Short mmCIF file of C-alpha atoms (C1' of nucleotides) in Angstrom, two decimals:
data_model
loop_
_atom_site.label_atom_id
_atom_site.label_comp_id
_atom_site.label_asym_id
_atom_site.label_seq_id
_atom_site.Cartn_x
_atom_site.Cartn_y
_atom_site.Cartn_z
CA UNK N 71 50.86 31.58 -14.59
CA UNK N 72 50.38 27.96 -15.32
CA UNK N 73 48.87 27.82 -18.76
CA UNK N 74 46.46 25.00 -19.38
CA UNK N 75 47.17 23.79 -22.87
CA UNK N 76 44.78 24.99 -25.49
CA UNK N 77 42.21 22.50 -26.70
CA UNK N 78 39.27 22.70 -29.03
CA UNK N 79 37.08 22.56 -25.96
CA UNK N 80 38.80 25.55 -24.36
CA UNK N 81 38.67 27.49 -27.59
CA UNK N 82 34.92 27.00 -27.88
CA UNK N 83 34.27 27.77 -24.21
CA UNK N 84 36.32 30.91 -24.56
CA UNK N 85 34.49 31.91 -27.69
CA UNK N 86 31.19 31.48 -25.90
CA UNK N 87 32.40 33.65 -23.02
CA UNK N 88 33.55 36.38 -25.39
CA UNK N 89 30.26 36.29 -27.29
CA UNK N 90 28.29 36.43 -24.05
CA UNK N 91 30.25 39.47 -23.00
CA UNK N 92 30.46 41.37 -26.25
CA UNK N 93 28.01 39.86 -28.67
CA UNK N 94 28.82 38.32 -32.01
CA UNK N 95 30.58 41.41 -33.29
CA UNK N 96 32.79 41.36 -30.23
CA UNK N 97 33.90 37.85 -31.03
CA UNK N 98 36.99 38.07 -33.20
CA UNK N 99 39.92 35.73 -33.45
CA UNK N 100 42.00 38.40 -31.82
CA UNK N 101 39.63 38.99 -28.90
CA UNK N 102 39.26 35.27 -28.44
CA UNK N 103 43.01 34.79 -28.39
CA UNK N 104 43.33 37.48 -25.76
CA UNK N 105 40.64 35.81 -23.66
CA UNK N 106 42.61 32.58 -23.89
CA UNK N 107 45.91 34.26 -23.08
CA UNK N 108 47.34 33.30 -26.42
CA UNK N 109 48.23 34.83 -29.78
CA UNK N 110 45.66 34.84 -32.59
CA UNK N 111 47.22 32.24 -34.84
CA UNK N 112 47.39 29.68 -32.06
CA UNK N 113 43.66 29.30 -32.22
CA UNK N 114 43.90 27.87 -35.70
CA UNK N 115 45.61 24.74 -34.52
CA UNK N 116 42.37 23.67 -32.86
CA UNK N 117 39.70 24.86 -35.28
CA UNK N 118 39.85 25.19 -39.03
CA UNK N 119 38.36 28.66 -39.21
CA UNK N 120 35.93 31.02 -37.59
CA UNK N 121 32.90 29.31 -39.09
CA UNK N 122 33.82 26.17 -37.25
CA UNK N 123 33.92 28.17 -34.04
CA UNK N 124 30.44 29.51 -34.72
CA UNK N 125 29.10 26.03 -35.42
CA UNK N 126 30.76 24.87 -32.23
CA UNK N 127 29.31 27.47 -29.92
CA UNK N 128 25.81 26.97 -31.32
CA UNK N 129 26.17 23.35 -30.36
CA UNK N 130 27.32 24.40 -26.91
CA UNK N 131 24.11 26.35 -26.50
CA UNK N 132 22.03 23.29 -27.43
CA UNK N 133 24.04 21.39 -24.89
CA UNK N 134 22.65 23.68 -22.20
CA UNK N 135 19.06 22.84 -23.04
CA UNK N 136 17.53 20.14 -20.86
CA UNK N 137 16.80 17.02 -22.84
CA UNK N 138 13.22 15.76 -22.66
CA UNK N 139 12.90 12.26 -21.29
CA UNK N 140 11.70 9.83 -23.93
CA UNK N 141 8.80 7.96 -22.39
CA UNK N 142 7.93 10.70 -19.92
CA UNK N 143 4.65 12.57 -19.95
CA UNK N 144 4.95 14.43 -23.26
CA UNK N 145 3.24 17.62 -22.20
CA UNK N 146 5.39 18.12 -19.13
CA UNK N 147 8.55 17.19 -21.01
CA UNK N 148 7.82 19.56 -23.87
CA UNK N 149 7.02 22.33 -21.45
CA UNK N 150 10.25 21.84 -19.55
CA UNK N 151 12.25 21.67 -22.74
CA UNK N 152 10.69 24.86 -24.09
CA UNK N 153 11.34 26.80 -20.91
CA UNK N 154 14.90 25.54 -20.81
CA UNK N 155 15.49 26.41 -24.45
CA UNK N 156 14.14 29.88 -24.06
CA UNK N 157 16.32 30.44 -21.02
CA UNK N 158 19.41 29.23 -22.87
CA UNK N 159 18.72 31.46 -25.83
CA UNK N 160 18.11 34.39 -23.53
CA UNK N 161 21.48 33.78 -21.89
CA UNK N 162 23.14 33.61 -25.30
CA UNK N 163 21.15 35.88 -27.55
CA UNK N 164 23.88 35.89 -30.17
CA UNK N 165 23.04 32.25 -30.88
CA UNK N 166 19.67 33.13 -32.36
CA UNK N 167 21.06 34.90 -35.37
CA UNK N 168 23.44 32.04 -35.91
CA UNK N 169 20.63 29.49 -36.15
CA UNK N 170 19.76 30.95 -39.50
CA UNK N 171 23.13 30.67 -41.12
CA UNK N 172 24.62 27.54 -39.55
CA UNK N 173 23.56 24.49 -41.48
CA UNK N 174 25.78 21.81 -39.98
CA UNK N 175 24.29 20.70 -36.67
CA UNK N 176 26.61 19.38 -33.98
CA UNK N 177 26.10 16.31 -31.80
CA UNK N 178 24.28 18.16 -29.01
CA UNK N 179 21.90 19.65 -31.54
CA UNK N 180 21.16 16.28 -33.08
CA UNK N 181 20.72 14.62 -29.70
CA UNK N 182 18.35 17.36 -28.68
CA UNK N 183 16.22 16.96 -31.77
CA UNK N 184 16.20 13.21 -31.45
CA UNK N 185 15.09 13.24 -27.82
CA UNK N 186 12.32 15.70 -28.61
CA UNK N 187 11.00 13.65 -31.49
CA UNK N 188 11.22 10.50 -29.42
CA UNK N 189 9.26 12.01 -26.56
CA UNK N 190 6.43 12.99 -28.86
CA UNK N 191 6.36 9.59 -30.56
CA UNK N 192 6.32 7.80 -27.22
CA UNK N 193 3.55 10.14 -26.12
CA UNK N 194 1.29 8.79 -28.83
CA UNK N 195 1.91 11.24 -31.65
CA UNK N 196 1.87 9.82 -35.15
CA UNK N 197 4.94 10.46 -37.26
CA UNK N 198 3.10 13.15 -39.13
CA UNK N 199 1.68 14.86 -36.07
CA UNK N 200 5.12 14.70 -34.51
CA UNK N 201 6.55 16.61 -37.44
CA UNK N 202 3.83 19.22 -37.15
CA UNK N 203 4.16 19.56 -33.41
CA UNK N 204 7.90 19.81 -33.53
CA UNK N 205 7.96 22.49 -36.20
CA UNK N 206 5.33 24.39 -34.27
CA UNK N 207 6.99 24.21 -30.88
CA UNK N 208 10.43 25.04 -32.15
CA UNK N 209 9.14 27.90 -34.24
CA UNK N 210 7.49 29.36 -31.19
CA UNK N 211 10.51 29.02 -28.96
CA UNK N 212 12.95 30.40 -31.50
CA UNK N 213 10.64 33.18 -32.54
CA UNK N 214 9.98 34.23 -28.99
CA UNK N 215 13.66 34.31 -28.24
CA UNK N 216 14.21 36.33 -31.37
CA UNK N 217 11.66 38.89 -30.31
CA UNK N 218 13.04 39.06 -26.81
CA UNK N 219 16.52 39.62 -28.15
CA UNK N 220 15.34 42.33 -30.49
CA UNK N 221 13.60 44.34 -27.85
CA UNK N 222 15.38 47.58 -27.06
CA UNK N 223 15.32 46.82 -23.36
CA UNK N 224 16.08 43.90 -21.15
CA UNK N 225 14.24 44.07 -17.86
CA UNK N 226 10.86 45.08 -16.45
CA UNK N 227 12.23 48.50 -15.56
CA UNK N 228 13.55 49.34 -18.99
CA UNK N 229 10.30 48.21 -20.53
CA UNK N 230 8.32 50.85 -18.74
CA UNK N 231 10.83 53.51 -19.76
CA UNK N 232 10.65 52.44 -23.36
CA UNK N 233 6.87 52.31 -23.33
CA UNK N 234 6.83 55.78 -21.85
CA UNK N 235 9.04 57.01 -24.66
CA UNK N 236 6.69 55.49 -27.22
CA UNK N 237 3.69 57.13 -25.65
CA UNK N 238 5.39 60.52 -25.70
CA UNK N 239 6.87 60.26 -29.14
CA UNK N 240 3.68 59.18 -30.84
CA UNK N 241 1.15 61.02 -28.75
CA UNK N 242 0.05 62.72 -31.95
CA UNK N 243 -1.94 59.65 -32.89
CA UNK N 244 0.17 58.27 -35.68
CA UNK N 245 0.27 54.83 -34.09
CA UNK N 246 -2.75 54.80 -31.77
CA UNK N 247 -2.80 51.09 -31.02
CA UNK N 248 0.88 50.95 -30.27
CA UNK N 249 0.40 53.81 -27.85
CA UNK N 250 -2.61 52.15 -26.28
CA UNK N 251 -0.72 48.95 -25.68
CA UNK N 252 2.23 50.80 -24.24
CA UNK N 253 0.15 53.03 -22.01
CA UNK N 254 -2.47 50.61 -20.77
CA UNK N 255 -0.55 47.39 -20.56
CA UNK N 256 3.19 47.57 -20.82
CA UNK N 257 3.60 50.46 -18.43
CA UNK N 258 1.59 48.75 -15.71
CA UNK N 259 3.88 47.89 -12.83
CA UNK N 260 5.14 44.35 -12.88
CA UNK N 261 4.83 43.89 -16.60
CA UNK N 262 7.49 41.65 -18.08
CA UNK N 263 7.50 40.65 -21.72
CA UNK N 264 9.02 37.34 -20.75
CA UNK N 265 5.77 36.41 -19.00
CA UNK N 266 4.08 36.27 -22.39
CA UNK N 267 6.04 33.15 -23.12
CA UNK N 268 4.07 30.80 -20.95
CA UNK N 269 0.74 32.02 -22.25
CA UNK N 270 1.61 31.06 -25.80
CA UNK N 271 3.34 27.88 -24.77
CA UNK N 272 0.39 26.58 -22.78
CA UNK N 273 -2.01 27.59 -25.53
CA UNK N 274 0.00 25.58 -28.02
CA UNK N 275 0.34 22.58 -25.73
CA UNK N 276 -3.40 22.60 -25.01
CA UNK N 277 -4.18 22.74 -28.69
CA UNK N 278 -1.75 19.95 -29.49
CA UNK N 279 -3.34 17.80 -26.81
CA UNK N 280 -6.67 18.44 -28.48
CA UNK N 281 -5.36 17.39 -31.86
CA UNK N 282 -3.90 14.28 -30.27
CA UNK N 283 -6.98 13.05 -28.46
CA UNK N 284 -9.35 13.71 -31.33
CA UNK N 285 -7.15 11.59 -33.53
CA UNK N 286 -6.58 14.46 -35.88
CA UNK N 287 -5.86 13.42 -39.44
CA UNK N 288 -4.54 15.54 -42.27
CA UNK Y 269 25.14 56.20 -69.60
CA UNK Y 270 22.56 58.38 -68.01
CA UNK Y 271 23.04 58.00 -64.30
CA UNK Y 272 20.02 58.49 -62.11
CA UNK Y 273 21.24 60.47 -59.16
CA UNK Y 274 21.84 58.48 -56.04
CA UNK Y 275 19.25 58.79 -53.31
CA UNK Y 276 18.74 57.13 -49.97
CA UNK Y 277 15.92 55.19 -51.57
CA UNK Y 278 18.14 53.88 -54.37
CA UNK Y 279 20.87 52.99 -51.91
CA UNK Y 280 18.47 50.91 -49.81
CA UNK Y 281 16.87 49.22 -52.82
CA UNK Y 282 20.30 48.38 -54.13
CA UNK Y 283 21.37 47.04 -50.76
CA UNK Y 284 18.31 44.81 -50.68
CA UNK Y 285 19.10 43.50 -54.15
CA UNK Y 286 22.69 42.74 -53.21
CA UNK Y 287 21.60 41.00 -50.02
CA UNK Y 288 19.00 38.95 -51.91
CA UNK Y 289 21.68 37.87 -54.35
CA UNK Y 290 24.58 37.23 -52.03
CA UNK Y 291 23.29 37.16 -48.48
CA UNK Y 292 24.32 39.45 -45.68
CA UNK Y 293 27.99 38.63 -46.00
CA UNK Y 294 27.81 39.55 -49.66
CA UNK Y 295 26.54 42.97 -48.80
CA UNK Y 296 29.50 45.29 -48.42
CA UNK Y 297 29.78 48.97 -49.09
CA UNK Y 298 32.00 48.09 -52.01
CA UNK Y 299 29.63 45.53 -53.54
CA UNK Y 300 26.75 47.91 -53.01
CA UNK Y 301 28.60 50.74 -54.71
CA UNK Y 302 29.33 48.52 -57.67
CA UNK Y 303 25.67 47.53 -57.90
CA UNK Y 304 24.79 51.21 -57.96
CA UNK Y 305 27.45 52.05 -60.52
CA UNK Y 306 29.21 54.33 -58.11
CA UNK Y 307 32.33 54.47 -55.94
CA UNK Y 308 32.16 53.27 -52.32
CA UNK Y 309 32.41 56.62 -50.60
CA UNK Y 310 29.49 58.04 -52.56
CA UNK Y 311 27.15 55.86 -50.59
CA UNK Y 312 28.00 57.72 -47.41
CA UNK Y 313 26.37 60.89 -48.64
CA UNK Y 314 23.00 59.21 -48.31
CA UNK Y 315 23.36 57.04 -45.24
CA UNK Y 316 25.43 57.60 -42.14
CA UNK Y 317 26.93 54.12 -41.98
CA UNK Y 318 26.29 50.50 -42.73
CA UNK Y 319 24.10 50.02 -39.67
CA UNK Y 320 21.70 52.57 -41.07
CA UNK Y 321 21.56 50.56 -44.27
CA UNK Y 322 20.74 47.42 -42.33
CA UNK Y 323 17.98 49.19 -40.42
CA UNK Y 324 16.69 50.53 -43.69
CA UNK Y 325 16.46 47.24 -45.53
CA UNK Y 326 14.75 45.56 -42.59
CA UNK Y 327 12.10 48.23 -42.86
CA UNK Y 328 11.85 47.57 -46.60
CA UNK Y 329 11.05 43.96 -45.81
CA UNK Y 330 8.28 44.98 -43.43
CA UNK Y 331 7.00 47.21 -46.17
CA UNK Y 332 6.42 44.11 -48.30
CA UNK Y 333 4.16 42.50 -45.72
CA UNK Y 334 0.46 43.02 -46.35
CA UNK Y 335 -1.09 45.20 -43.68
CA UNK Y 336 -4.09 43.71 -41.93
CA UNK Y 337 -7.26 45.77 -42.26
CA UNK Y 338 -8.33 47.25 -38.95
CA UNK Y 339 -11.99 46.38 -38.55
CA UNK Y 340 -11.84 43.35 -40.81
CA UNK Y 341 -12.50 39.83 -39.61
CA UNK Y 342 -9.56 39.32 -37.27
CA UNK Y 343 -8.96 35.68 -38.01
CA UNK Y 344 -8.81 36.12 -41.77
CA UNK Y 345 -6.68 39.25 -41.44
CA UNK Y 346 -4.21 37.61 -39.09
CA UNK Y 347 -3.98 34.61 -41.35
CA UNK Y 348 -3.30 36.71 -44.41
CA UNK Y 349 -0.74 38.78 -42.56
CA UNK Y 350 1.08 35.72 -41.31
CA UNK Y 351 1.26 34.12 -44.74
CA UNK Y 352 2.45 37.36 -46.25
CA UNK Y 353 5.08 37.84 -43.54
CA UNK Y 354 6.41 34.34 -43.94
CA UNK Y 355 6.63 34.79 -47.70
CA UNK Y 356 8.50 38.07 -47.31
CA UNK Y 357 10.96 36.56 -44.86
CA UNK Y 358 11.45 33.58 -47.17
CA UNK Y 359 12.27 35.95 -50.03
CA UNK Y 360 14.73 37.82 -47.84
CA UNK Y 361 16.12 35.29 -45.42
CA UNK Y 362 18.96 37.61 -44.45
CA UNK Y 363 16.38 39.82 -42.73
CA UNK Y 364 15.69 37.24 -40.04
CA UNK Y 365 19.08 37.46 -38.45
CA UNK Y 366 18.85 41.22 -38.53
CA UNK Y 367 15.64 41.25 -36.50
CA UNK Y 368 17.65 40.27 -33.49
CA UNK Y 369 20.22 43.02 -33.63
CA UNK Y 370 18.29 45.96 -35.05
CA UNK Y 371 16.58 47.85 -32.28
CA UNK Y 372 15.38 50.97 -34.08
CA UNK Y 373 12.21 50.15 -36.01
CA UNK Y 374 11.42 52.11 -39.15
CA UNK Y 375 8.08 53.58 -40.19
CA UNK Y 376 6.93 50.51 -42.12
CA UNK Y 377 7.71 48.34 -39.11
CA UNK Y 378 5.78 50.61 -36.77
CA UNK Y 379 2.84 50.85 -39.16
CA UNK Y 380 2.78 47.10 -39.47
CA UNK Y 381 2.72 46.59 -35.72
CA UNK Y 382 0.08 49.22 -35.24
CA UNK Y 383 -2.26 47.76 -37.86
CA UNK Y 384 -1.89 44.30 -36.37
CA UNK Y 385 -2.67 45.48 -32.86
CA UNK Y 386 -5.59 47.51 -34.15
CA UNK Y 387 -7.07 44.56 -35.99
CA UNK Y 388 -7.01 42.43 -32.87
CA UNK Y 389 -8.49 45.15 -30.69
CA UNK Y 390 -11.27 45.79 -33.22
CA UNK Y 391 -11.87 42.07 -33.32
CA UNK Y 392 -12.82 42.07 -29.68
CA UNK Y 393 -9.51 41.25 -28.00
CA UNK Y 394 -8.84 42.93 -24.69
CA UNK Y 395 -5.62 44.91 -24.43
CA UNK Y 396 -4.05 42.11 -22.48
CA UNK Y 397 -5.19 39.34 -24.80
CA UNK Y 398 -4.00 41.43 -27.73
CA UNK Y 399 -0.54 41.55 -26.24
CA UNK Y 400 -0.54 37.81 -25.73
CA UNK Y 401 -1.88 37.06 -29.17
CA UNK Y 402 0.54 39.36 -30.87
CA UNK Y 403 3.59 37.98 -29.13
CA UNK Y 404 2.41 34.48 -29.93
CA UNK Y 405 1.66 35.05 -33.61
CA UNK Y 406 4.83 36.97 -34.29
CA UNK Y 407 6.94 34.46 -32.45
CA UNK Y 408 5.51 31.70 -34.58
CA UNK Y 409 6.02 33.53 -37.86
CA UNK Y 410 9.56 34.63 -37.09
CA UNK Y 411 10.51 31.29 -35.66
CA UNK Y 412 9.15 29.40 -38.59
CA UNK Y 413 11.00 31.64 -41.01
CA UNK Y 414 14.13 31.14 -38.94
CA UNK Y 415 13.83 27.39 -39.16
CA UNK Y 416 13.12 27.50 -42.85
CA UNK Y 417 16.16 29.65 -43.45
CA UNK Y 418 18.35 27.36 -41.39
CA UNK Y 419 17.43 24.23 -43.26
CA UNK Y 420 20.24 22.90 -45.39
CA UNK Y 421 17.98 22.67 -48.43
CA UNK Y 422 15.46 24.89 -50.09
CA UNK Y 423 12.93 22.88 -52.09
CA UNK Y 424 10.96 19.66 -51.87
CA UNK Y 425 13.60 17.88 -53.96
CA UNK Y 426 16.55 18.82 -51.81
CA UNK Y 427 14.62 17.81 -48.73
CA UNK Y 428 14.38 14.23 -49.85
CA UNK Y 429 18.09 14.17 -50.66
CA UNK Y 430 18.95 15.52 -47.26
CA UNK Y 431 16.64 13.13 -45.50
CA UNK Y 432 18.23 10.28 -47.42
CA UNK Y 433 21.64 11.41 -46.27
CA UNK Y 434 20.47 11.48 -42.67
CA UNK Y 435 19.06 8.00 -42.93
CA UNK Y 436 22.33 6.66 -44.34
CA UNK Y 437 24.63 8.52 -42.01
CA UNK Y 438 22.83 7.55 -38.84
CA UNK Y 439 21.58 4.14 -39.82
CA UNK Y 440 23.56 2.76 -36.91
CA UNK Y 441 20.84 3.84 -34.54
CA UNK Y 442 22.45 6.80 -32.87
CA UNK Y 443 19.49 9.04 -33.62
CA UNK Y 444 16.61 6.62 -34.19
CA UNK Y 445 13.76 9.13 -34.10
CA UNK Y 446 15.49 11.51 -36.44
CA UNK Y 447 15.97 8.66 -38.85
CA UNK Y 448 12.37 7.56 -38.49
CA UNK Y 449 11.07 11.02 -39.27
CA UNK Y 450 13.35 11.35 -42.25
CA UNK Y 451 12.58 7.91 -43.63
CA UNK Y 452 8.86 7.70 -42.99
CA UNK Y 453 7.77 11.25 -43.44
CA UNK Y 454 10.19 13.65 -45.02
CA UNK Y 455 11.23 11.36 -47.81
CA UNK Y 456 7.65 10.73 -48.89
CA UNK Y 457 7.08 12.30 -52.31
CA UNK Y 458 5.49 15.69 -52.17
CA UNK Y 459 6.73 16.57 -48.71
CA UNK Y 460 7.51 20.24 -48.26
CA UNK Y 461 8.54 21.68 -44.95
CA UNK Y 462 6.79 24.90 -45.86
CA UNK Y 463 3.46 23.09 -45.65
CA UNK Y 464 3.97 22.74 -41.91
CA UNK Y 465 3.39 26.44 -41.59
CA UNK Y 466 -0.35 26.42 -42.08
CA UNK Y 467 -0.87 23.57 -39.65
CA UNK Y 468 0.65 25.54 -36.82
CA UNK Y 469 -0.91 28.79 -37.88
CA UNK Y 470 -4.43 27.40 -37.94
CA UNK Y 471 -3.87 25.62 -34.67
CA UNK Y 472 -2.86 28.89 -33.07
CA UNK Y 473 -5.71 30.84 -34.60
CA UNK Y 474 -8.23 28.21 -33.48
CA UNK Y 475 -6.87 28.31 -29.98
CA UNK Y 476 -6.93 32.09 -29.88
CA UNK Y 477 -10.54 32.08 -31.04
CA UNK Y 478 -11.28 29.75 -28.15
CA UNK Y 479 -9.61 32.03 -25.63
CA UNK Y 480 -11.55 34.94 -27.09
CA UNK Y 481 -15.03 33.45 -26.96
CA UNK Y 482 -14.66 31.95 -23.50
CA UNK Y 483 -13.75 35.37 -22.22
CA UNK Y 484 -10.41 34.14 -21.03
CA UNK Y 485 -9.02 36.04 -18.10
CA UNK Y 486 -5.50 35.90 -16.71
"C1'" DT I 272 72.49 12.94 -29.19
"C1'" DA I 273 69.88 13.67 -33.31
"C1'" DA I 274 65.73 13.74 -35.75
"C1'" DC I 275 61.01 14.87 -35.18
"C1'" DC I 276 56.54 16.26 -33.96
"C1'" DT I 277 53.29 19.37 -31.87
"C1'" DG I 278 51.67 23.53 -30.55
"C1'" DT I 279 52.79 28.52 -30.51
"C1'" DC I 280 53.89 32.66 -32.63
"C1'" DG I 281 55.65 36.75 -35.97
"C1'" DT I 282 54.84 38.60 -40.24
"C1'" DA I 283 52.12 39.97 -43.76
"C1'" DC I 284 48.44 39.86 -47.26
"C1'" DT I 285 43.56 40.73 -48.30
"C1'" DA I 286 38.97 42.44 -47.53
"C1'" DA I 287 35.98 45.72 -45.51
"C1'" DG I 288 34.26 50.11 -42.93
"C1'" DT I 289 34.94 54.69 -43.16
"C1'" DA I 290 37.52 59.53 -42.04
"C1'" DC I 291 39.29 63.34 -44.68
"C1'" DG I 292 39.77 66.44 -48.06
"C1'" DG I 293 39.68 67.61 -53.17
"C1'" DC I 294 37.02 68.63 -57.18
"C1'" DG I 295 33.69 69.51 -60.84
"C1'" DG I 296 29.36 70.91 -62.58
"C1'" DG I 297 24.95 72.96 -61.97
"C1'" DA I 298 22.38 76.71 -59.39
"C1'" DC I 299 21.99 81.08 -57.87
"C1'" DT I 300 23.33 85.97 -57.63
"C1'" DG I 301 24.63 90.42 -59.37
"C1'" DC J 141 26.74 86.51 -68.74
"C1'" DA J 142 30.28 85.74 -65.33
"C1'" DG J 143 31.56 84.85 -60.67
"C1'" DT J 144 30.51 82.31 -56.47
"C1'" DC J 145 28.98 78.62 -53.97
"C1'" DC J 146 27.40 74.30 -52.64
"C1'" DC J 147 26.15 69.56 -53.30
"C1'" DG J 148 27.26 65.23 -54.40
"C1'" DC J 149 30.99 62.25 -56.15
"C1'" DC J 150 35.36 60.33 -55.62
"C1'" DG J 151 40.75 59.19 -54.50
"C1'" DT J 152 43.51 58.13 -50.85
"C1'" DA J 153 44.54 56.06 -46.81
"C1'" DC J 154 43.98 54.37 -42.04
"C1'" DT J 155 42.04 50.69 -39.08
"C1'" DT J 156 40.27 46.23 -37.91
"C1'" DA J 157 39.64 41.44 -38.93
"C1'" DG J 158 40.44 36.69 -41.06
"C1'" DT J 159 43.95 33.84 -42.06
"C1'" DA J 160 48.12 31.83 -45.17
"C1'" DC J 161 52.97 30.78 -44.49
"C1'" DG J 162 56.77 29.46 -42.40
"C1'" DA J 163 59.90 29.83 -38.20
"C1'" DC J 164 60.83 28.22 -33.64
"C1'" DA J 165 60.83 25.98 -29.04
"C1'" DG J 166 60.39 22.27 -26.08
"C1'" DG J 167 59.54 17.71 -25.23
"C1'" DT J 168 59.63 12.87 -27.23
"C1'" DT J 169 61.45 9.04 -29.45
"C1'" DA J 170 64.90 6.38 -31.99
#
DNA sequence: TAACCTGTCGTACTAAGTACGGCGGGACTG
DNA sequence: CAGTCCCGCCGTACTTAGTACGACAGGTTA
């Protein structure tokens, strides 16, 4: 087997692949080394430690998110960015938990933030409203991804099963509203939690547009 | 020393205290045992394993969130709940990362969800709109807490320092909009990222009220 | 050819989760 | 009141994971 020489790039790509396959707990130096066809200590010639790997793969995830076009129509750009971000975080759910603990953003992360801010500014948002809008949009995207990742199911089929279990388990009336939601909404054929995303996103974008045109001031 | 007998309750409270003090990585069976004045293996007579501890302390966090009053004015109740939830997650930032991986909700978590759903339903929301509103509100709260936890600073003072560092480091123009935001907004005296929370929250609540009164339909 | 550098690896130490079995003191029985 | 028993605590030790340290090989340069 011809062995491509190890590089920082290959280490990070490999780490991402291992995390995608086995989650964060499945990502160990040893499992990563195996993935790369190498012995554990070889990895350390390309990254300082595991933390650097974690920082690196978070940045790889940001690299997968479509950059908004500064100067484009802000609403469409923000919508596209949000959908892309949610998709990336859904592909790499392990990244969500890392967002909390990683405090040194990589170049892709910084570029992403910069393009987003720039798009809002070019769209007519004041500096202050830009800050508000950005915090709001990112909170929604991250939070939605977090909820999606935490759900004990992953597709429309599992959802119905889970909802059925809830209905049965709590039929006694301990959690009536939870049961109602499960029985009358979630178990309906075709329900997909992921569809909730666009409702909230459009609601937020509509409301931001309102704040923008009315020249909202603090 | 009179030693209160160990109980599951004391184990979980102790685990929460250790996590508050040293983060998730600081919470080990050994550190927990020391906190409790006990040897490591004693802990295992009250919980099956560490995962059960993690599930347990997440539920303790939910227990700290004020329950909305079913039948109360939905907007005020949702607002109070959101502020309370954000405060709880800010006190226990380690809980945010756990939300993603813990899939077995405890009683406090279930009660919390049920009361929230009930408040919306009693406030006139259809089952479907309730689902949308709930996903939206929770996403925002969790996401905001996630962002807050990920910030490399924790108070208004640190923020200005950090913003100053950004301005200096990227003065070359690589990330112009990031620099602009830092220089013209974040570094202003009195800025506190936490204040962004209420802007987004009220925007969302306003927009939900609009969807409610116009009898929004899918 | 000899010195050297770069990337790989073997070994081993430390920290952490936890299985297994011992043990002591209070409770319960006769 | 004594014997029995069980519950909760602990000592020991095995496993997995991060990573420090130094050896070694193969190509490169002087």
